[in-house]
Amino acid sequence: MSTTTPDAPRSVDRQTKANAIRALSMDAVQKAKSGHPGMPMGMADISEVLWCDFLKHNPSNPAWPDRDRFILSNGHGSMLHYALLHLAGYDLPITELQNFRQLHSRTPGHPEYGYAPGVETTTGPLGQGITNGVGMALAEKVLAAQFNRSEHVIVDHHTYVFLGDGCMMEGISHEACSLAGTLGLGKLIAFWDDNGISIDGEVGGWFTDDTPARFRAYGWQVIENVDGHDPQAISQAINDARQESDKPSLICCRTVIGWGSPNKQGKESCHGAPLGDEEIALTREALQWPHSPFEIPDEVRDAWDATTTGSTQENEWRERFEAYRTAHPDLAGEFERRTAGELPKNWAQASQNFIDSVDAEGATVASRKASQLTLEGFGPLLPELIGGSADLAGSNLTLWSGSKGISRDEADGNYIYFGVREFAMAALGNGLALHGGLIPYSATFLVFSDYARNALRMAALMKIRQIFVFTHDSIGLGEDGPTHQPVEHTASLRLIPGMSLWRPCDAVETAVAWHCAIERNDGPTSLALSRQNLPHQVRDSAQIRNIARGGYTLMDCEGEPEAIIIATGSEVALATDAATLLKEKGRRVRVVSMPSTDVFDSQDDSYRQSVLPSTVKARVAVEAGVTDGWLKYVGLEGAVIGLDRFGESAPAEEAFKYFGFTAENVAQQVESLI
């Protein structure tokens, strides 16, 4: 594919254009009195070549589906990204750059998805940007295989990632880049900002990896020793990377951090602090940039502007897409539906029919098995559903009959064998979600959600749809013992703002949990699923509808209850058994199943009062995990039967009994409160 050309003849030389980035970056950091000017100044020349000569994008329509994706994995250098977006013509005015790092600005300290147009993902936690990029490049490869036809190519774009030494050191980059090589993501091109400096100084004391050799071992094309301040060398390297279609490419760029600063370039002093007024004045002189802070001459702005070229590129693509529509109308409609993030027209009725069939069957199965059965029911309805497991497919039960593995040579599938890479799996799934056209899910044991924790947090922070399938949700996994028995994990996931968590008690609640997760388009969902079988709970149609409200009355009594038992997951059956024992003694007890506390909390007050009336003070919550989170539901006069210590290695039934998870103990606790 040929390179793009700038909108206007290059009357402004490359150095001047790159210096515009340097000036904006150092001025914004200085005005904010905080930030990282060194990386933007060091990467300015590479950015100018990439954005002016190669990057396919349209500032007038940042959501164009076939745009190239650009990711600043070393997100602390965010002013580089903001300067590029501003200069290229995105809706990011100079006033936003002047408000860098200020409250409610669109230019926060690290690039944040949803703030400035053209920011494809939130970066800053090092290593996750490159991993998001792997996910985006995989999405491009999958969608191209699913939609392109020999005579009509509508998915054809690159993912470009800038990353620094810190990203290279983070373990997640090893996980992700290894998988990227295995999958042959040839349209992924990464630029390593090899400046040898991090916060603590010269990295030679703690980072001496043979990085090119490492990436070659992963199966990448490695382009070494590129002078990051030589536009011709940079351009040649990018062309070489684009010619390699079977391997991702790493361009190793030797750069000088803070390039242009007479006294601070090449030193850690310019990494994460303003240059200072005196040094900025000297830098302006050295760069021959006589303009005032935040001033960009018209000729420089015109030379940078990409709106005309971008609109032309998008219009050419839309002409090709209309030809595609004529030849393949069904595929074109499906592509538009999926890239718009819309669910199929038959989804609502067909999915509800499946939930009703699960209830009618009334099977006693583990909720992990119920999850697999739900995939069997929902999978055929959702060709955009894509996911996998961190080497636990047989335990997480994430494979279903329609699963087709994705490989280097066959990318038109819907199942990813992630290998033992929990953190990369979750962050890569974020990239799949951010790219668009796909709904990702990823799976491991609940106890190993800790390995993926920061990627889960990032999904919630970005408000993107990814479904995290966590099985073996309690001491009920038994003999594997406390290293594999989650205790604090369900509660800790509930603490992540924007994370919805479901712990279903049977196959019906599991199907509803999946349904809610798929329909939720403003954040991620975690499913905590059991290894052990869970009995079917009898409900009427109103109760089935109320499952989606997060909490509902599952078992009631005549008149106002004397006590309420609240439970989730495998402990719901304990609660109903305890209520039956108490009923035989003439006690009036209500059982509330609360598979999702966050969804229940979002309901109106009248509904919450109808389930948990404030007049009933005797309340017991039962969950095989830490207890603190349940105090808001039971109050100071209630009790929680939980687990505030690590578990024990034992058969599940013995472990539950040892820790007091029996109907008799629950009933005794309730009676003590009445």
XYZ file of C-alpha atoms in Angstrom:
674
model
C 0.000 0.000 0.000
C 1.357 3.431 -0.864
C 2.043 5.990 1.811
C -0.238 8.974 2.263
C 0.690 12.516 1.378
C 0.187 15.666 3.427
C -2.708 18.005 2.625
C -0.468 20.871 1.562
C 2.904 20.967 -0.195
C 5.653 20.586 2.365
C 6.711 24.235 2.442
C 7.546 23.768 6.122
C 10.501 21.472 6.745
C 10.173 18.368 8.897
C 12.336 19.755 11.691
C 10.089 22.770 12.126
C 6.995 20.568 12.221
C 8.583 18.315 14.836
C 9.631 21.348 16.837
C 5.974 22.390 17.034
C 5.381 19.221 19.050
C 8.349 19.983 21.270
C 7.235 23.551 21.899
C 3.634 22.637 22.714
C 4.783 19.855 25.009
C 7.245 21.861 27.035
C 4.874 24.859 27.219
C 1.920 22.780 28.442
C 3.974 20.959 31.060
C 5.453 24.225 32.263
C 2.028 25.879 32.548
C 0.648 22.879 34.436
C 3.743 22.805 36.660
C 3.781 19.024 36.204
C 4.104 16.433 33.501
C 6.641 14.651 31.304
C 8.246 16.769 28.593
C 11.210 14.479 27.832
C 9.500 11.710 25.879
C 7.410 14.017 23.628
C 10.535 15.980 22.741
C 12.483 12.804 22.059
C 9.741 11.157 19.971
C 8.718 14.257 17.999
C 10.643 13.355 14.844
C 9.230 9.817 14.724
C 5.734 11.182 15.320
C 6.047 13.680 12.500
C 7.010 11.008 9.966
C 4.344 8.554 11.110
C 1.468 11.013 11.341
C 2.258 13.046 8.251
C 3.296 10.305 5.846
C 1.739 7.019 6.985
C -1.092 7.215 9.508
C -4.524 6.676 7.914
C -7.021 8.690 9.927
C -9.663 11.356 9.574
C -9.717 14.098 12.218
C -13.253 14.976 11.099
C -14.451 11.454 11.936
C -12.305 9.856 14.645
C -14.596 6.774 14.684
C -14.098 5.823 11.007
C -13.990 1.992 11.222
C -11.034 1.466 8.879
C -8.757 4.076 10.433
C -5.316 3.127 11.663
C -5.071 2.898 15.427
C -2.382 4.865 17.261
C -1.538 4.034 20.879
C 0.812 5.867 23.210
C 1.674 2.988 25.538
C 4.138 5.125 27.483
C 1.195 7.348 28.320
C 3.046 9.610 30.753
C 4.203 11.460 27.621
C 0.591 12.383 26.925
C 1.408 15.861 25.649
C 2.890 14.198 22.580
C -0.520 12.728 21.806
C -2.417 15.927 22.531
C -0.031 17.978 20.402
C -0.451 15.540 17.516
C -4.235 15.562 17.755
C -4.355 19.346 17.949
C -1.968 19.887 15.052
C -3.619 17.263 12.843
C -6.983 18.994 13.115
C -8.946 17.027 15.692
C -11.501 18.797 17.851
C -8.958 19.594 20.518
C -8.459 23.372 20.594
C -5.367 25.107 21.912
C -7.277 26.068 25.065
C -7.396 22.394 26.019
C -3.619 22.131 25.685
C -3.331 25.216 27.864
C -5.489 23.409 30.447
C -3.269 20.325 30.440
C -3.699 18.290 33.647
C -6.400 20.634 34.975
C -9.798 19.697 36.388
C -12.339 18.707 33.717
C -9.957 19.348 30.830
C -9.902 17.010 27.844
C -6.150 16.712 28.302
C -5.626 14.781 31.536
C -2.214 13.735 32.804
C -2.389 10.445 30.920
C -4.420 9.787 27.755
C -7.903 8.731 28.778
C -10.383 7.072 26.456
C -13.503 9.170 25.965
C -11.940 12.533 26.779
C -10.126 13.748 23.670
C -11.165 12.570 20.195
C -8.564 10.295 18.657
C -7.427 8.751 21.944
C -8.010 5.053 21.292
C -7.352 3.770 24.814
C -6.433 4.885 28.305
C -2.715 4.447 28.894
C -0.312 5.135 31.719
C -0.085 1.803 33.523
C 2.944 0.708 31.529
C 2.716 -2.322 29.278
C -1.051 -2.229 28.918
C -1.032 0.074 25.894
C 1.028 -2.316 23.798
C -1.232 -5.135 24.991
C -4.345 -3.177 23.997
C -2.598 -2.738 20.662
C -2.182 -6.495 20.314
C -5.922 -6.801 20.916
C -6.719 -4.156 18.300
C -4.416 -5.769 15.750
C -6.030 -9.128 16.463
C -9.470 -7.570 16.022
C -8.396 -6.210 12.638
C -7.133 -9.623 11.563
C -10.280 -11.411 12.734
C -12.680 -8.919 11.148
C -10.691 -8.912 7.917
C -10.933 -12.695 7.770
C -14.646 -12.615 8.540
C -15.698 -9.805 6.189
C -13.155 -9.244 3.414
C -13.683 -10.962 0.088
C -11.110 -11.379 -2.646
C -12.547 -8.593 -4.765
C -13.652 -6.361 -1.887
C -11.367 -5.407 1.013
C -13.086 -3.261 3.640
C -10.971 -4.065 6.722
C -7.365 -3.087 6.106
C -5.619 -0.949 8.689
C -2.556 -0.911 10.910
C -2.069 -0.539 14.651
C 0.895 1.651 15.603
C 2.190 1.678 19.170
C 4.800 3.849 20.854
C 6.370 2.217 23.914
C 9.311 2.921 26.155
C 11.751 1.074 28.370
C 9.165 0.908 31.161
C 6.681 -0.918 28.933
C 9.452 -3.312 27.926
C 10.220 -4.086 31.556
C 6.625 -4.765 32.589
C 5.823 -8.474 32.482
C 2.575 -7.953 30.606
C 4.494 -6.814 27.515
C 6.301 -10.160 27.448
C 2.989 -12.029 27.686
C 1.287 -9.998 24.985
C 4.139 -9.708 22.500
C 4.791 -13.431 22.705
C 1.185 -14.120 21.717
C 1.268 -11.450 19.001
C 4.183 -13.242 17.351
C 2.457 -16.606 17.596
C -0.680 -15.204 15.956
C 1.301 -13.462 13.199
C -0.189 -10.006 13.653
C 1.545 -8.454 10.671
C -0.278 -5.126 10.874
C 1.004 -4.388 14.356
C 3.981 -2.015 14.297
C 5.616 -0.961 17.555
C 8.187 1.804 18.027
C 10.537 1.283 20.963
C 11.680 4.625 22.327
C 15.134 3.395 23.283
C 16.427 6.453 25.123
C 18.018 4.573 28.030
C 16.381 6.764 30.681
C 13.636 6.106 33.229
C 12.620 7.908 36.419
C 15.527 6.530 38.423
C 18.103 7.447 35.792
C 20.050 5.441 33.238
C 18.382 2.060 32.822
C 21.651 0.158 32.408
C 21.594 -0.623 36.100
C 18.318 -2.566 35.910
C 17.413 -3.206 32.268
C 20.061 -4.940 30.181
C 17.869 -7.336 28.182
C 18.787 -8.082 24.597
C 15.427 -6.710 23.506
C 15.855 -7.313 19.747
C 16.762 -10.943 20.410
C 13.778 -11.325 22.703
C 11.374 -10.059 20.075
C 12.924 -12.182 17.357
C 12.358 -15.170 19.620
C 8.701 -14.132 19.857
C 8.441 -14.271 16.066
C 8.593 -10.529 15.365
C 10.399 -8.719 12.598
C 12.950 -6.516 14.351
C 14.355 -3.400 12.704
C 17.351 -2.301 14.757
C 19.455 0.793 15.238
C 17.086 3.315 13.704
C 18.114 6.901 14.357
C 14.971 8.338 15.921
C 15.959 11.825 14.821
C 16.596 10.990 11.143
C 13.319 11.267 9.176
C 14.693 9.314 6.232
C 15.768 6.403 8.433
C 12.427 6.466 10.246
C 10.491 6.466 6.980
C 12.506 3.548 5.618
C 11.935 1.564 8.804
C 8.171 2.121 8.651
C 8.087 1.076 5.010
C 10.038 -2.084 5.844
C 7.638 -2.852 8.694
C 4.594 -2.409 6.463
C 6.039 -4.755 3.866
C 6.097 -7.619 6.399
C 2.579 -9.048 6.484
C 3.173 -12.235 8.477
C 4.940 -10.872 11.551
C 4.460 -7.915 13.862
C 7.325 -5.449 13.660
C 9.419 -3.764 16.324
C 11.271 -0.639 15.215
C 14.108 0.011 17.661
C 14.559 3.781 17.715
C 17.593 5.322 19.345
C 16.404 8.655 20.702
C 17.537 11.382 23.056
C 15.047 12.161 25.795
C 14.299 15.885 25.921
C 15.918 16.453 22.501
C 16.563 20.154 21.999
C 16.993 21.109 25.648
C 20.614 22.295 25.933
C 21.114 21.333 29.584
C 18.579 18.563 30.213
C 18.394 16.432 27.078
C 19.575 12.893 27.679
C 19.015 13.173 31.437
C 16.378 11.905 33.829
C 15.798 15.512 34.958
C 13.579 16.076 31.901
C 11.652 12.832 32.239
C 8.935 13.805 34.690
C 9.300 17.490 35.554
C 8.910 20.835 33.774
C 12.040 22.160 32.120
C 11.736 25.525 33.861
C 11.354 28.954 32.302
C 15.078 29.522 31.863
C 15.684 26.183 30.163
C 12.616 26.628 27.943
C 14.016 29.964 26.744
C 17.332 28.275 25.928
C 15.479 25.441 24.183
C 13.507 27.873 22.032
C 16.760 29.418 20.961
C 18.366 26.066 20.243
C 15.361 24.918 18.202
C 15.135 28.264 16.406
C 11.545 28.528 17.566
C 10.984 32.234 18.273
C 7.234 31.978 18.890
C 5.381 32.665 22.105
C 4.064 29.850 24.291
C 1.276 27.894 22.554
C 1.715 29.919 19.366
C 1.729 27.858 16.151
C 2.344 29.838 12.934
C -0.329 29.413 10.261
C 2.069 27.832 7.784
C 3.086 25.209 10.361
C -0.521 24.509 11.266
C -1.434 24.156 7.586
C 1.442 21.775 6.996
C 0.234 19.566 9.845
C -3.491 19.630 9.086
C -4.775 16.203 8.014
C -8.489 16.920 7.601
C -8.512 17.076 3.804
C -6.368 13.991 3.330
C -8.317 12.129 6.004
C -11.684 12.966 4.461
C -10.427 11.896 1.056
C -9.193 8.584 2.422
C -12.454 7.912 4.210
C -14.520 8.842 1.149
C -12.481 6.448 -0.979
C -13.128 3.718 1.580
C -16.858 4.474 1.611
C -16.963 4.160 -2.167
C -15.338 0.740 -1.833
C -17.791 -0.150 0.907
C -20.777 0.712 -1.304
C -19.373 -1.594 -3.988
C -19.031 -4.223 -1.257
C -22.652 -3.618 -0.239
C -23.801 -4.187 -3.806
C -21.900 -7.461 -4.031
C -22.524 -8.654 -0.460
C -25.534 -6.824 1.036
C -25.963 -9.157 4.011
C -22.295 -8.947 4.992
C -22.337 -5.164 4.626
C -25.365 -4.864 6.887
C -23.775 -7.169 9.443
C -20.539 -5.160 9.389
C -22.415 -1.929 9.989
C -24.448 -3.453 12.818
C -21.418 -4.804 14.579
C -19.232 -1.727 14.207
C -22.137 0.371 15.536
C -22.238 -1.869 18.619
C -25.862 -2.882 18.066
C -27.195 -6.300 19.041
C -29.058 -8.401 16.449
C -32.739 -7.636 15.903
C -33.752 -11.095 17.099
C -31.627 -10.892 20.234
C -34.261 -9.773 22.734
C -36.821 -12.453 21.950
C -34.401 -15.280 21.216
C -32.359 -14.707 24.356
C -35.465 -14.578 26.535
C -36.692 -17.801 24.938
C -33.417 -19.425 25.938
C -33.692 -18.218 29.540
C -37.220 -19.613 29.716
C -36.004 -22.953 28.363
C -33.300 -23.116 31.047
C -35.910 -22.547 33.714
C -38.180 -25.194 32.234
C -35.360 -27.730 32.173
C -34.562 -27.123 35.843
C -31.142 -28.757 35.715
C -28.859 -29.101 38.717
C -25.438 -28.113 37.364
C -22.396 -26.117 38.394
C -22.752 -22.494 37.359
C -19.559 -22.849 35.270
C -21.419 -25.570 33.318
C -24.494 -23.362 33.155
C -22.242 -20.678 31.692
C -21.131 -23.056 28.943
C -24.756 -23.970 28.252
C -25.527 -20.262 27.994
C -22.754 -19.855 25.463
C -24.417 -22.652 23.512
C -27.667 -20.698 23.615
C -26.366 -17.177 23.022
C -23.339 -17.934 20.841
C -25.284 -18.667 17.638
C -27.141 -15.363 18.078
C -23.938 -13.283 18.424
C -21.299 -13.723 15.723
C -19.405 -10.853 17.351
C -18.842 -12.861 20.550
C -15.152 -13.731 20.856
C -13.228 -15.059 23.816
C -11.108 -17.658 25.437
C -9.410 -18.877 28.557
C -5.967 -18.606 30.123
C -5.149 -22.282 29.496
C -8.188 -23.424 31.482
C -10.768 -24.093 28.781
C -11.610 -27.499 30.223
C -12.098 -26.032 33.696
C -13.655 -22.667 32.869
C -15.871 -24.360 30.229
C -15.520 -21.488 27.782
C -15.545 -23.673 24.685
C -18.922 -24.331 23.070
C -19.929 -26.296 19.982
C -19.611 -23.242 17.727
C -16.132 -22.324 18.918
C -13.454 -22.055 16.257
C -9.874 -21.422 17.283
C -7.978 -18.429 15.904
C -4.499 -19.071 14.587
C -1.831 -17.400 12.491
C -3.246 -18.917 9.300
C -6.951 -19.078 10.180
C -8.229 -15.919 11.766
C -11.939 -16.154 10.984
C -12.702 -17.923 14.274
C -14.129 -16.779 17.581
C -11.986 -18.514 20.194
C -8.575 -17.416 21.493
C -6.218 -19.806 23.233
C -4.521 -17.237 25.452
C -2.129 -19.584 27.200
C -1.165 -18.911 30.814
C -1.317 -15.127 30.398
C -4.064 -13.796 32.673
C -2.974 -10.152 32.673
C -2.357 -10.019 28.931
C -5.618 -11.847 28.283
C -7.653 -9.216 30.124
C -5.819 -6.237 28.601
C -5.890 -7.788 25.146
C -9.642 -8.232 25.592
C -9.846 -4.518 26.345
C -8.180 -3.886 23.005
C -10.701 -6.110 21.245
C -13.543 -4.180 22.847
C -12.018 -0.795 22.042
C -11.479 -1.702 18.408
C -15.171 -2.330 17.876
C -17.125 -5.001 16.046
C -16.534 -7.644 18.728
C -17.791 -8.519 22.222
C -14.908 -10.154 24.117
C -14.952 -12.514 27.070
C -11.982 -13.953 28.943
C -11.724 -16.596 31.611
C -9.622 -17.965 34.447
C -10.072 -19.099 38.053
C -11.493 -16.391 40.316
C -8.419 -16.511 42.546
C -6.268 -15.556 39.546
C -8.261 -12.416 38.875
C -5.497 -10.870 40.971
C -3.068 -11.473 38.107
C -5.360 -9.530 35.769
C -6.461 -6.946 38.295
C -5.208 -3.742 36.714
C -6.642 -4.613 33.310
C -10.008 -5.213 34.983
C -9.695 -1.790 36.571
C -8.851 -0.247 33.199
C -11.913 -1.824 31.592
C -14.062 -0.245 34.297
C -12.255 3.084 34.024
C -12.850 3.173 30.264
C -16.465 1.951 30.605
C -16.021 -0.706 27.940
C -17.816 -4.004 27.508
C -15.778 -7.044 28.359
C -17.100 -10.121 30.153
C -14.764 -11.724 32.684
C -15.616 -15.354 33.399
C -14.202 -16.403 36.779
C -14.857 -19.985 37.824
C -14.016 -22.013 40.954
C -15.480 -19.201 42.989
C -15.039 -20.354 46.605
C -13.795 -22.998 49.026
C -16.176 -25.198 47.060
C -13.328 -26.034 44.701
C -12.103 -28.242 47.525
C -8.878 -30.202 47.499
C -6.730 -27.655 45.630
C -6.641 -25.739 48.887
C -6.222 -22.115 49.940
C -3.834 -21.139 47.127
C -6.714 -21.709 44.714
C -9.679 -20.913 46.968
C -10.802 -17.293 46.550
C -11.888 -15.597 49.743
C -11.480 -11.845 49.234
C -11.821 -11.776 45.455
C -15.560 -11.423 44.995
C -15.645 -8.559 47.483
C -12.609 -6.871 45.960
C -14.086 -6.984 42.467
C -17.247 -5.362 43.820
C -15.055 -2.495 45.048
C -13.936 -1.527 41.525
C -16.101 1.456 40.476
C -18.024 0.571 37.338
C -17.394 -3.177 37.566
C -20.613 -5.175 37.630
C -20.278 -8.511 39.405
C -22.686 -11.443 39.288
C -22.535 -14.556 41.466
C -25.473 -16.660 40.266
C -27.069 -19.418 42.303
C -28.199 -21.730 39.494
C -28.486 -22.140 35.732
C -31.296 -19.590 35.362
C -29.453 -16.844 37.215
C -26.333 -17.686 35.194
C -28.179 -17.206 31.905
C -29.616 -13.903 33.141
C -26.165 -12.769 34.287
C -24.738 -13.439 30.810
C -27.726 -11.669 29.274
C -27.158 -8.557 31.394
C -23.421 -8.601 30.694
C -23.997 -8.736 26.940
C -26.569 -5.958 27.002
C -24.408 -3.729 29.194
C -22.498 -1.390 26.885
C -21.123 1.044 29.454
C -18.774 -1.142 31.459
C -17.369 -4.599 32.148
C -18.976 -7.498 33.967
C -17.436 -10.240 36.095
C -19.150 -13.589 36.513
C -18.203 -15.611 39.617
C -19.106 -19.229 38.881
C -19.007 -22.442 40.889
C -17.158 -25.670 40.333
C -19.703 -27.687 42.329
C -23.264 -28.443 41.253
C -25.991 -26.028 42.346
C -29.650 -27.060 42.632
C -32.298 -25.418 40.476
C -34.430 -22.880 42.328
C -38.164 -22.749 41.645
C -39.452 -19.338 40.519
C -42.445 -17.777 38.852
C -42.179 -15.501 35.810
C -42.080 -12.333 37.928
C -39.154 -13.666 39.922
C -37.299 -14.552 36.729
C -37.789 -10.990 35.490
C -36.521 -9.614 38.801
C -33.234 -11.526 38.593
C -32.058 -8.796 36.220
C -32.612 -6.283 39.045
C -29.700 -7.798 40.948
C -31.635 -8.962 44.002
C -35.131 -10.328 44.518
C -37.304 -12.312 46.872
C -36.731 -15.949 46.035
C -38.613 -17.563 48.930
C -41.175 -15.778 51.088
C -43.486 -16.308 54.025
C -47.024 -15.304 54.919
C -47.208 -11.826 56.360
C -44.247 -9.649 57.239
C -41.082 -11.684 57.745
C -39.446 -11.897 61.125
C -36.060 -12.276 59.482
C -34.425 -12.071 56.063
C -31.618 -14.265 54.784
C -29.571 -12.737 51.946
C -27.331 -15.048 49.941
C -25.463 -15.423 46.667
C -24.194 -18.261 44.535
C -23.800 -21.653 46.149
C -25.005 -20.293 49.484
C -28.524 -19.568 48.201
C -29.420 -23.250 48.528
C -28.170 -23.117 52.122
C -30.416 -20.148 52.736
C -33.520 -21.841 51.369
C -32.762 -25.003 53.356
C -32.333 -22.932 56.514
C -35.588 -21.087 55.831
C -37.375 -24.429 55.468
C -36.017 -25.562 58.831
C -37.187 -22.328 60.441
C -40.612 -22.539 58.797
C -41.082 -25.943 60.439
C -40.575 -24.119 63.744
C -43.219 -21.557 62.873
C -40.783 -18.791 61.955
C -41.538 -16.323 59.154
C -38.387 -16.013 57.044
C -37.738 -14.461 53.636
C -34.843 -15.544 51.403
C -33.362 -12.939 49.090
C -31.064 -14.025 46.300
C -28.721 -11.171 45.442
C -26.556 -12.272 42.518
C -25.429 -8.689 41.793
C -25.154 -6.167 44.602
C -24.220 -3.301 42.281
C -27.258 -3.869 40.061
C -29.523 -4.158 43.094
C -28.084 -0.949 44.538
C -28.944 0.875 41.298
C -32.661 0.084 41.615
C -35.138 2.669 42.883
C -35.773 2.921 46.592
C -39.282 1.498 46.408
C -38.051 -1.711 44.804
C -35.179 -2.105 47.238
C -37.589 -1.558 50.143
C -39.947 -4.169 48.729
C -37.133 -6.718 48.841
C -35.362 -5.588 52.008
C -37.925 -3.658 54.084
C -36.246 -1.473 56.665
C -38.780 -2.638 59.255
C -37.121 -6.062 59.361
C -33.984 -5.740 61.480
C -33.126 -9.432 61.828
C -30.989 -10.092 58.763
C -28.333 -12.656 57.996
C -26.131 -12.556 54.880
C -24.446 -15.747 53.712
C -21.534 -15.806 51.269
C -18.379 -17.932 51.264
C -16.046 -14.952 51.336
C -14.994 -11.951 53.403
C -17.820 -10.386 55.363
C -17.323 -6.599 55.464
C -19.227 -5.796 52.275
C -22.437 -7.310 53.616
C -22.694 -5.061 56.653
C -24.539 -2.393 54.657
C -27.339 -4.904 54.003
C -27.641 -6.512 57.446
C -26.897 -3.469 59.602
C -25.473 -3.420 63.095
C -28.214 -5.711 64.357
C -27.632 -8.358 61.713
C -25.040 -11.062 61.145
C -22.854 -12.298 58.305
C -21.828 -15.904 57.801
C -18.695 -15.687 55.724
C -14.988 -16.397 55.692
C -12.483 -13.874 57.030
C -9.527 -16.220 56.808
C -7.975 -18.410 54.126
C -9.507 -21.807 53.379
C -8.316 -25.374 53.801
C -7.519 -28.229 51.448
C -10.422 -30.674 51.757
C -13.338 -32.061 49.754
C -15.845 -29.283 49.174
C -18.557 -30.712 51.409
C -16.139 -31.075 54.312
C -14.730 -27.594 53.804
C -18.182 -25.991 53.824
C -19.141 -27.864 56.961
C -15.877 -27.009 58.722
C -16.385 -23.282 58.093
C -20.021 -23.256 59.187
C -21.752 -23.166 55.840
C -24.608 -25.484 56.799
C -28.361 -24.988 56.870
C -28.377 -25.719 60.585
C -25.833 -23.014 61.372
C -27.629 -20.461 59.212
C -30.926 -21.273 60.905
C -29.325 -20.968 64.338
C -27.875 -17.554 63.479
C -31.264 -16.349 62.270
C -33.045 -17.559 65.411
C -30.503 -15.808 67.596
C -31.517 -12.485 65.999
C -35.279 -12.876 66.168
